[in-house]
One Martini backbone bead per residue (centre of mass of N, CA, C, O) as a GRO file, in nm:
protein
  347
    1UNK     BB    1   1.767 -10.207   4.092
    2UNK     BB    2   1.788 -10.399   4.320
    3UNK     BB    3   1.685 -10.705   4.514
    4UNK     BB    4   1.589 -10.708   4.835
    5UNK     BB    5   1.509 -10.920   5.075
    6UNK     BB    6   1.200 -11.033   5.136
    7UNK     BB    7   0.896 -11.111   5.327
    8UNK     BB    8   0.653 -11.396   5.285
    9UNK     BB    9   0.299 -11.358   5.325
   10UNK     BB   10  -0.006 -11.416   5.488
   11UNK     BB   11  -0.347 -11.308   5.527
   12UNK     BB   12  -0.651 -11.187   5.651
   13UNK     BB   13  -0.901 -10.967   5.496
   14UNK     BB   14  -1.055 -10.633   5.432
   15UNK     BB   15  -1.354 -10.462   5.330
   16UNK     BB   16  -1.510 -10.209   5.443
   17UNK     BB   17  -1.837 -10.235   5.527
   18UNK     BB   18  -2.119 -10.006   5.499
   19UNK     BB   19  -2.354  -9.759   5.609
   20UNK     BB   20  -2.363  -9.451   5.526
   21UNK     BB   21  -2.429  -9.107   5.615
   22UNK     BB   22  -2.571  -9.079   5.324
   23UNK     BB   23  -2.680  -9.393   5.217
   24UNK     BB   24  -2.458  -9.549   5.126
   25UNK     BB   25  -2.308  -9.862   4.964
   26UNK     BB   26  -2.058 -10.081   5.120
   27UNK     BB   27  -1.855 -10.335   5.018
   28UNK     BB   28  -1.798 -10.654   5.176
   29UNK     BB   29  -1.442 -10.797   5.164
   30UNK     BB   30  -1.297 -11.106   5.158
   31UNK     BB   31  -0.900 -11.120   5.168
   32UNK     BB   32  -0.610 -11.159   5.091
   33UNK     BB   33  -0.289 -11.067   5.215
   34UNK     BB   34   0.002 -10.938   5.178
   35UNK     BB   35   0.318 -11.012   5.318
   36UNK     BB   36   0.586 -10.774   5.368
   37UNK     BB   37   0.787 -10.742   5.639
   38UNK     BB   38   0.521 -10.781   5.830
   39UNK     BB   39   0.336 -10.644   5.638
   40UNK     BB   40   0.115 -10.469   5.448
   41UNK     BB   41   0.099 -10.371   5.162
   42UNK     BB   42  -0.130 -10.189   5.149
   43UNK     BB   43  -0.016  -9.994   5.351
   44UNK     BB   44   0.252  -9.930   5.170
   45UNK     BB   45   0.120  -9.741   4.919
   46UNK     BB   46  -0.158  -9.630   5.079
   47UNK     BB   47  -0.466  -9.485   5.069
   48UNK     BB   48  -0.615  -9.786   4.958
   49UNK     BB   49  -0.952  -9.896   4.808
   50UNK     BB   50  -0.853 -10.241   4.834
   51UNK     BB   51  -0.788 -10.595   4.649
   52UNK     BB   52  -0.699 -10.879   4.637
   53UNK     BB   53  -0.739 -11.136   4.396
   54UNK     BB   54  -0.788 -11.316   4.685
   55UNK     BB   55  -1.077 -11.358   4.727
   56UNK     BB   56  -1.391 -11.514   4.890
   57UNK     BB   57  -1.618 -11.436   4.641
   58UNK     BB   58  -1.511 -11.623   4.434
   59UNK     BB   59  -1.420 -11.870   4.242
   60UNK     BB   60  -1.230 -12.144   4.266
   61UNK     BB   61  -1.094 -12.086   3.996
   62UNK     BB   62  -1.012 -11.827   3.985
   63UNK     BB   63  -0.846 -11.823   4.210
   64UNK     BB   64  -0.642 -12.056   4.123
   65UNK     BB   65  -0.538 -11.858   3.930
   66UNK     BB   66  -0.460 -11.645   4.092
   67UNK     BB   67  -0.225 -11.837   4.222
   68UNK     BB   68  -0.064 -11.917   3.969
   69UNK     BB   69   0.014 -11.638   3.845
   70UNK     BB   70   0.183 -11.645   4.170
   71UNK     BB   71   0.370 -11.898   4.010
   72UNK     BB   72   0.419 -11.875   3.727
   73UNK     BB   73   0.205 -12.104   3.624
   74UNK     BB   74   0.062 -11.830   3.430
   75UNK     BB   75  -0.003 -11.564   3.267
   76UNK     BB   76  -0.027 -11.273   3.221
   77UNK     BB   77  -0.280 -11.037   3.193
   78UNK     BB   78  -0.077 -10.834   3.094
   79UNK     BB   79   0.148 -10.619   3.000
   80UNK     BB   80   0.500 -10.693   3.054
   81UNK     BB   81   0.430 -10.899   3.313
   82UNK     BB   82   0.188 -10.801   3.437
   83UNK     BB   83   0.035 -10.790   3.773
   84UNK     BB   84  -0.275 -10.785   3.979
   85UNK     BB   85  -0.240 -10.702   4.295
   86UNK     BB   86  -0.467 -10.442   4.336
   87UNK     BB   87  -0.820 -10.386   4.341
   88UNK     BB   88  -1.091 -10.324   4.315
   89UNK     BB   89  -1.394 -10.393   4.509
   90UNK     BB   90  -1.638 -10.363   4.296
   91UNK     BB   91  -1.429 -10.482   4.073
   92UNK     BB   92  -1.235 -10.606   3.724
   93UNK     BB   93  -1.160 -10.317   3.608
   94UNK     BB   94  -0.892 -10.116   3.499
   95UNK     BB   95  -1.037  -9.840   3.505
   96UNK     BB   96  -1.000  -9.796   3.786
   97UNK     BB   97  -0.791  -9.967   3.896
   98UNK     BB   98  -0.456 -10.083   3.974
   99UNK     BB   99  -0.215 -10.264   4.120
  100UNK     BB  100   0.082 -10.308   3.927
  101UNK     BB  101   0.359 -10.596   3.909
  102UNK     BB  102   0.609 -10.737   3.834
  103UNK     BB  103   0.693 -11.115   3.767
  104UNK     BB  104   0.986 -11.265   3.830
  105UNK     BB  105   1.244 -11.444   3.781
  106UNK     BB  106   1.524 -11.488   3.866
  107UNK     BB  107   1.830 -11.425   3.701
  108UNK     BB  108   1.943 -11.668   3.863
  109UNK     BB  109   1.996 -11.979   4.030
  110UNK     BB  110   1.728 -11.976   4.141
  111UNK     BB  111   1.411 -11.983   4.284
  112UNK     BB  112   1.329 -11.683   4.299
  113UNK     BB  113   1.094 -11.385   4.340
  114UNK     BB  114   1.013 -11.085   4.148
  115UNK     BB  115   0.882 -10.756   4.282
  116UNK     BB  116   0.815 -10.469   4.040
  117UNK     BB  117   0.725 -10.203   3.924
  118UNK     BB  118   0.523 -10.062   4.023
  119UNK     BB  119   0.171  -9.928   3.954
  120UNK     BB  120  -0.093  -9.719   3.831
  121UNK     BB  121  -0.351  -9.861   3.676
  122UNK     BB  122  -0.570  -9.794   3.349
  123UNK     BB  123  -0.395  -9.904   3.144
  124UNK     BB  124  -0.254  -9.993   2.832
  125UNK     BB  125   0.018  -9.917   2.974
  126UNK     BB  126   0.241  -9.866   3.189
  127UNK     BB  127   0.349  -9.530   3.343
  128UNK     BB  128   0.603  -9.502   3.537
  129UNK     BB  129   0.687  -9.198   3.559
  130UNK     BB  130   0.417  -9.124   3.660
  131UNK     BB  131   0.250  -9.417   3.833
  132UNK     BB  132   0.505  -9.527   3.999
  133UNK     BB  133   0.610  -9.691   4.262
  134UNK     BB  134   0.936  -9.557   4.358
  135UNK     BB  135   0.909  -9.673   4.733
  136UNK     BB  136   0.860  -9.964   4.602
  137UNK     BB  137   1.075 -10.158   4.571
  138UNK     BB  138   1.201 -10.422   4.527
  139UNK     BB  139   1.132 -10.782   4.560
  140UNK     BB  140   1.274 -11.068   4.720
  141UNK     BB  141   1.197 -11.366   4.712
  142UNK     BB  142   1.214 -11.705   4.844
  143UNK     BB  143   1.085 -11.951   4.698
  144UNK     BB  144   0.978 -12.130   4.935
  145UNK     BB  145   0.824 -11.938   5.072
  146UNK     BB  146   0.649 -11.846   4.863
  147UNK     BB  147   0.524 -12.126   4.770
  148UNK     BB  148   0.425 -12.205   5.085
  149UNK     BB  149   0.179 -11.976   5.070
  150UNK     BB  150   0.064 -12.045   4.818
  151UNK     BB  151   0.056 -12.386   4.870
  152UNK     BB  152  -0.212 -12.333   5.093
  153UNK     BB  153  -0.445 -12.244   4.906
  154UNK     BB  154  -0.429 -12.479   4.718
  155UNK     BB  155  -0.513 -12.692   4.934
  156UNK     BB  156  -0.722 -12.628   5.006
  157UNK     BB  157  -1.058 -12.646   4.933
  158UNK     BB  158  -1.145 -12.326   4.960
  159UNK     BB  159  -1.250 -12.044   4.972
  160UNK     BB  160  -1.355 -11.828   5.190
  161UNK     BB  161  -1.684 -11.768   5.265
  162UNK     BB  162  -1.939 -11.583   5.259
  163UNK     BB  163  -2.060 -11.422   5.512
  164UNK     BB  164  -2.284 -11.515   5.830
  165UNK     BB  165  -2.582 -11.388   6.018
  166UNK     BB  166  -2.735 -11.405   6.316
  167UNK     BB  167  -3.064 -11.286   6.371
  168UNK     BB  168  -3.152 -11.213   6.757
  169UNK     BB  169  -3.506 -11.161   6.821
  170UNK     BB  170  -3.845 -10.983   6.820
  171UNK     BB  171  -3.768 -10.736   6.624
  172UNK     BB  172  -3.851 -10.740   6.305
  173UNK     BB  173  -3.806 -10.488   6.159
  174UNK     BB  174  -3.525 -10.391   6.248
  175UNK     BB  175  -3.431 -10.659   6.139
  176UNK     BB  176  -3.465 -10.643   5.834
  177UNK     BB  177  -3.324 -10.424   5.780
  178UNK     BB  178  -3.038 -10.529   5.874
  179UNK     BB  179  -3.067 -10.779   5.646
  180UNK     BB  180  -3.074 -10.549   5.389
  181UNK     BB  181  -2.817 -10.432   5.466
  182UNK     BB  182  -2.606 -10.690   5.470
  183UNK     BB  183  -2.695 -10.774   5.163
  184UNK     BB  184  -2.614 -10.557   5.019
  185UNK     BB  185  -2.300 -10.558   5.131
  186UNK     BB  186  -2.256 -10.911   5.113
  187UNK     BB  187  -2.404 -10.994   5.382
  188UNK     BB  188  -2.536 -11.316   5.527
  189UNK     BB  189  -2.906 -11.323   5.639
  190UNK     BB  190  -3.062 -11.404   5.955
  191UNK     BB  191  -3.402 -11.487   6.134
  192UNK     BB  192  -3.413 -11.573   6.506
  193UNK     BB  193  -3.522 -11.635   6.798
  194UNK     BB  194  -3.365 -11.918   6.794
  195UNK     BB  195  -3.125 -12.221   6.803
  196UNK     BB  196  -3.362 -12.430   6.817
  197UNK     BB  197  -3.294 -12.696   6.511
  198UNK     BB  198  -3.038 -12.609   6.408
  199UNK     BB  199  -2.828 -12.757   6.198
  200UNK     BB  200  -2.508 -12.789   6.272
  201UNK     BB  201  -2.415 -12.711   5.926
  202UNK     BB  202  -2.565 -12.435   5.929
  203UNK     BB  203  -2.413 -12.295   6.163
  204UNK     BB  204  -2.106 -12.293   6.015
  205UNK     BB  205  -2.183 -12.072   5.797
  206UNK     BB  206  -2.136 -11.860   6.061
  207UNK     BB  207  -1.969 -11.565   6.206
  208UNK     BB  208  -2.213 -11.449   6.341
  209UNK     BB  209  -2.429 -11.299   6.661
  210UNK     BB  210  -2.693 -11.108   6.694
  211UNK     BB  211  -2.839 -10.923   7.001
  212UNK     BB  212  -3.089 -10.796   7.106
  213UNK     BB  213  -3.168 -10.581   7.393
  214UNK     BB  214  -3.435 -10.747   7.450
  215UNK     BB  215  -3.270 -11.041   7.518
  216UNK     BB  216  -3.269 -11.287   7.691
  217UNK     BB  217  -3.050 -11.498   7.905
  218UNK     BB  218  -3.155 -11.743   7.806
  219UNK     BB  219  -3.136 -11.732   7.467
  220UNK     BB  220  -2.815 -11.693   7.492
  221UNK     BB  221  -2.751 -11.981   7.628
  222UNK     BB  222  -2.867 -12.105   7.418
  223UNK     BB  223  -2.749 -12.042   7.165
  224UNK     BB  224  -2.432 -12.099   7.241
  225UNK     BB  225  -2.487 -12.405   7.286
  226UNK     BB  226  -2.547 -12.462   7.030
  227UNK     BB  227  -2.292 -12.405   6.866
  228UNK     BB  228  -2.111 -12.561   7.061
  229UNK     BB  229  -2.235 -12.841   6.995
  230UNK     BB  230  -2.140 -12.793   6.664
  231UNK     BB  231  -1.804 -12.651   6.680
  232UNK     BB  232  -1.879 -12.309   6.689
  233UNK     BB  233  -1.646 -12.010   6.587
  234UNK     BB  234  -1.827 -11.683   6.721
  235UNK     BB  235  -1.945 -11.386   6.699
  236UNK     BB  236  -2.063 -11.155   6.977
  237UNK     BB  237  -2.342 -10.926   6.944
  238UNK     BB  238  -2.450 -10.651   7.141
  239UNK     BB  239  -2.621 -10.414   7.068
  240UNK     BB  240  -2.650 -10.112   7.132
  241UNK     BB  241  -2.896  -9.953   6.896
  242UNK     BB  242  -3.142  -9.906   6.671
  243UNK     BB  243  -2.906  -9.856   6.431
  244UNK     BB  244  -2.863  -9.974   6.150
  245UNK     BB  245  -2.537  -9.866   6.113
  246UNK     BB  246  -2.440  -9.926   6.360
  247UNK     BB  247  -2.512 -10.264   6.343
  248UNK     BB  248  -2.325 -10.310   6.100
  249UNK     BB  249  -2.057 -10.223   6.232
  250UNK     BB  250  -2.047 -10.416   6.427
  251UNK     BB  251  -2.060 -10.652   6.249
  252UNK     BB  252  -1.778 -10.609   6.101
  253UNK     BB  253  -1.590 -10.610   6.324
  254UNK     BB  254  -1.685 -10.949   6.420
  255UNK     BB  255  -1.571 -11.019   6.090
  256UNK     BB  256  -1.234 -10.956   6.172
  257UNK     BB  257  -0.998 -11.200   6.081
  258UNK     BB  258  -0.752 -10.995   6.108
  259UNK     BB  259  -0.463 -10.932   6.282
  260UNK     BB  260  -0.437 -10.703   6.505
  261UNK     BB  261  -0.123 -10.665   6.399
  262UNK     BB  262  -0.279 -10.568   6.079
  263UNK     BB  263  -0.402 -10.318   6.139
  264UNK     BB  264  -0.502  -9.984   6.110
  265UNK     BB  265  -0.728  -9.994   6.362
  266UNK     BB  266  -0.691 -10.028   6.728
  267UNK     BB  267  -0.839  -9.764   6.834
  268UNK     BB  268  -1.078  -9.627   7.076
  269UNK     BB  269  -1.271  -9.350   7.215
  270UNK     BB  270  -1.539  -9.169   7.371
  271UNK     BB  271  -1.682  -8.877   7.445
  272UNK     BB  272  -1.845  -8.554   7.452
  273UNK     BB  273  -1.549  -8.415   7.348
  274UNK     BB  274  -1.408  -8.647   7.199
  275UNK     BB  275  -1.144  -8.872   7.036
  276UNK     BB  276  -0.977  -9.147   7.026
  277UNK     BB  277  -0.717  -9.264   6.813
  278UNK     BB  278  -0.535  -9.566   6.651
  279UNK     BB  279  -0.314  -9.577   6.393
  280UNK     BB  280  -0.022  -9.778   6.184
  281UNK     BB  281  -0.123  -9.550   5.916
  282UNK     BB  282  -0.145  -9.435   5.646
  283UNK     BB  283  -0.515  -9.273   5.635
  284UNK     BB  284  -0.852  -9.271   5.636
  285UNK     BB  285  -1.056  -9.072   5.818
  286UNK     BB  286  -1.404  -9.163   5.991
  287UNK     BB  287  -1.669  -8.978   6.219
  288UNK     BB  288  -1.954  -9.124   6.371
  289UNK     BB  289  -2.230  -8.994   6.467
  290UNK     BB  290  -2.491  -9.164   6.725
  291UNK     BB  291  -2.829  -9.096   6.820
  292UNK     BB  292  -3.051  -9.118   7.095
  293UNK     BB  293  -3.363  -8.978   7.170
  294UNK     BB  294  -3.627  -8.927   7.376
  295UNK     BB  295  -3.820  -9.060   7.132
  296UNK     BB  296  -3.617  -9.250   6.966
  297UNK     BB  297  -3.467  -9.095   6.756
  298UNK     BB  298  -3.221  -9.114   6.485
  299UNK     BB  299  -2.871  -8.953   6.462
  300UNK     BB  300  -2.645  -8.819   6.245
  301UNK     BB  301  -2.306  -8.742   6.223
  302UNK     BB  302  -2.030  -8.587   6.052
  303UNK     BB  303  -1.717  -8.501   6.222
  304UNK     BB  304  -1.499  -8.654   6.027
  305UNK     BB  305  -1.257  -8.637   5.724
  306UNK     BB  306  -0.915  -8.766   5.713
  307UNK     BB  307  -0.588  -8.768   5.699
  308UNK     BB  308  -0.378  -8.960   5.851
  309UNK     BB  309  -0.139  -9.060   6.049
  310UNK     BB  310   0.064  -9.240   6.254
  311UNK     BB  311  -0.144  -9.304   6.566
  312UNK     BB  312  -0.231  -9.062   6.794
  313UNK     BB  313  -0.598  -8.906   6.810
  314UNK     BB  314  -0.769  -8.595   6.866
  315UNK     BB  315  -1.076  -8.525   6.846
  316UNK     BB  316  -1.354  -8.280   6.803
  317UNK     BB  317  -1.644  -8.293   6.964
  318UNK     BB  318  -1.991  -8.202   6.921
  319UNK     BB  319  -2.266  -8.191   7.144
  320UNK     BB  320  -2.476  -8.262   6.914
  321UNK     BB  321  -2.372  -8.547   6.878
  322UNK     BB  322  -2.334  -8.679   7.198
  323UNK     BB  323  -2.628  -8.637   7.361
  324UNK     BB  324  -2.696  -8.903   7.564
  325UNK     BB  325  -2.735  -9.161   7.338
  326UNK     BB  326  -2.421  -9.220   7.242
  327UNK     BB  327  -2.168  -9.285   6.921
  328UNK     BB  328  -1.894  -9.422   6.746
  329UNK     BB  329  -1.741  -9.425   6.446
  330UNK     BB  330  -1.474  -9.582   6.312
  331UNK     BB  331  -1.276  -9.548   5.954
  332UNK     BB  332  -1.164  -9.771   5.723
  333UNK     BB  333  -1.117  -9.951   5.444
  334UNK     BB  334  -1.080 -10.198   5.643
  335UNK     BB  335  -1.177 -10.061   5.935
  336UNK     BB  336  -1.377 -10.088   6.253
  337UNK     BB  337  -1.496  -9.924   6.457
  338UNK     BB  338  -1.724  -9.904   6.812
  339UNK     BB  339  -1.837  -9.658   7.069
  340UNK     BB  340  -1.930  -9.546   7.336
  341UNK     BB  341  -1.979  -9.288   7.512
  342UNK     BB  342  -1.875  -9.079   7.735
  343UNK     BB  343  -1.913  -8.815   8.017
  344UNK     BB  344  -1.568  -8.865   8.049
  345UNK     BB  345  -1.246  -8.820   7.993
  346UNK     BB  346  -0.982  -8.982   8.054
  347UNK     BB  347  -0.652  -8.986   8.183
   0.00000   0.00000   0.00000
């Protein structure tokens, strides 16, 4: 099959870290994720929980080398000349799965680079008759464009730093959960009642700033000029509601920044019986209701968890999952939204 041309980009990436409705901790990953004709890579091969070799919270060199690797300026670390897409998030071991894929220059005298032969790999070689993704590529890149993507990876001084949140409030045993479950899942947390003192360089840090609901507005317009003043954009966030899953979702949400169309999941919206999301590819969606009840206590139901096709999806939801003061939250392997319920569906 020949190769035909196909554009190359890069974008920023995540997977979405978060406290499961289990107890289990999902590892938060940002990443570089490849653009081939204006999409994420990632979406066109299936609903898979992965990242590219080219993560933010590996060494430098490392880094360096795995864009080296995919400018054929280092040998393949595979045989028969394979390189890993796609592989695990939770480590780079080949035996978990990864997506690995032919990478070779053009056969004629161009400079283009040709990526081919895609499967699903856990041991060597790739057995491509049973695990190779036989609808995608091979795709021909021309080479400027190729190179001027990864040689701006290369120029920079090192990969995006892991993400770090500063939590601002009174409850401090709240916070120290929140800060104990952010640090699980690998990000960075600390607690403060304000940023006043706190150097310009330590600011610029974090990526985030989460707000207790019982934060007067004195300490938030203090907060923010901190911020501005250090000449540092953060995401702020506002706490829905005291529970440690929920503001991890907020969080991991205002940590997002990949392209709003190159999202997985970019709507959400929740009532008392209903959840409307849009998704725009196919992939696995899980669908979390949290409330709060009179007494404050709070309760969790797992409402939905399947794969859906691109579009608008209305799910129905269960009356002891939604009332009272209560919540939804929906994911995707990359994607996090959440919203509070309202008391009646929109027209």
């Amino acid at each position: 099959m020949s190769a035909e041309y196909a554009t190359f980009g890069l974008a920023p990436a995540m997977r979405a870290g978060g406290v499961l409705a289990n107890g289990d901790f999902q590892v938060h990953r940002d990443f570089v994720d490849f653009i081939v004709n204006g999409r994420p890579l990632l979406f066109q091969l299936c609903d898979l929980d992965a990242v590219s070799p080219l993560a933010a919270d590996i060494p430098p060199a490392i880094f360096t080398a795995h864009v080296r690797r995919l400018l054929l300026e280092a040998p393949a670390p595979l045989r028969d000349g394979r390189y890993v897409i796609y592989g695990c998030p939770e480590c780079e071991g080949l035996e978990c799965g990864a997506v690995t894929a032919v990478i070779e220059k053009a056969p004629d005298d161009s400079d283009d680079f040709i990526w081919r032969d895609f499967a699903w790999q856990t041991a060597e070689p790739a057995d491509l008759e049973l695990n190779g993704y036989h609808g995608i590529g091979p795709f021909r890149f021309r080479g400027a464009e190729y190179r001027a993507a990864l040689g701006q990876l290369l120029a920079s001084e090192a990969p995006q730093a892991r993400r770090r949140v500063l939590l601002i409030g009174p409850r401090v045993a709240l916070l120290a959960k929140l800060a104990a479950a952010l640090r699980t899942i690998g990000i960075g947390a600390e607690i403060a009642a304000d940023a006043a003192g706190v150097p310009p360089d330590e600011l610029r840090t974090y990526g985030a700033v989460a707000f207790g609901r019982t934060v007067t507005d004195e300490t938030r317009r203090s907060v923010r000029s901190a911020f501005d003043r250090a000449g540092v954009e953060v995401a702020y966030v506002d706490g829905l509601a005291p529970i440690v899953p929920l503001l991890v979702a907020q969080i991991e949400y205002a940590l997002d920044r990949s392209p709003q169309e190159q999202r997985r999941l970019t709507g959400l919206a929740a009532c008392r019986d209903a959840a409307r999301l849009r998704i725009t590819s196919t992939c696995r969606v899980q669908l979390i209701a949290y409330r709060v009840d009179r007494l404050s206590r709070a309760h969790v139901h797992e409402v939905f968890d399947e794969v859906l096709e691109a579009g608008e999806h209305r799910v129905p939801l269960a009356a002891k999952a939604t009332k009272g003061d209560s919540y939804v939250v929906a994911r995707t392997s990359t994607s996090v939204l959440v919203t509070p319920t309202r008391p009646t569906e929109a027209p």
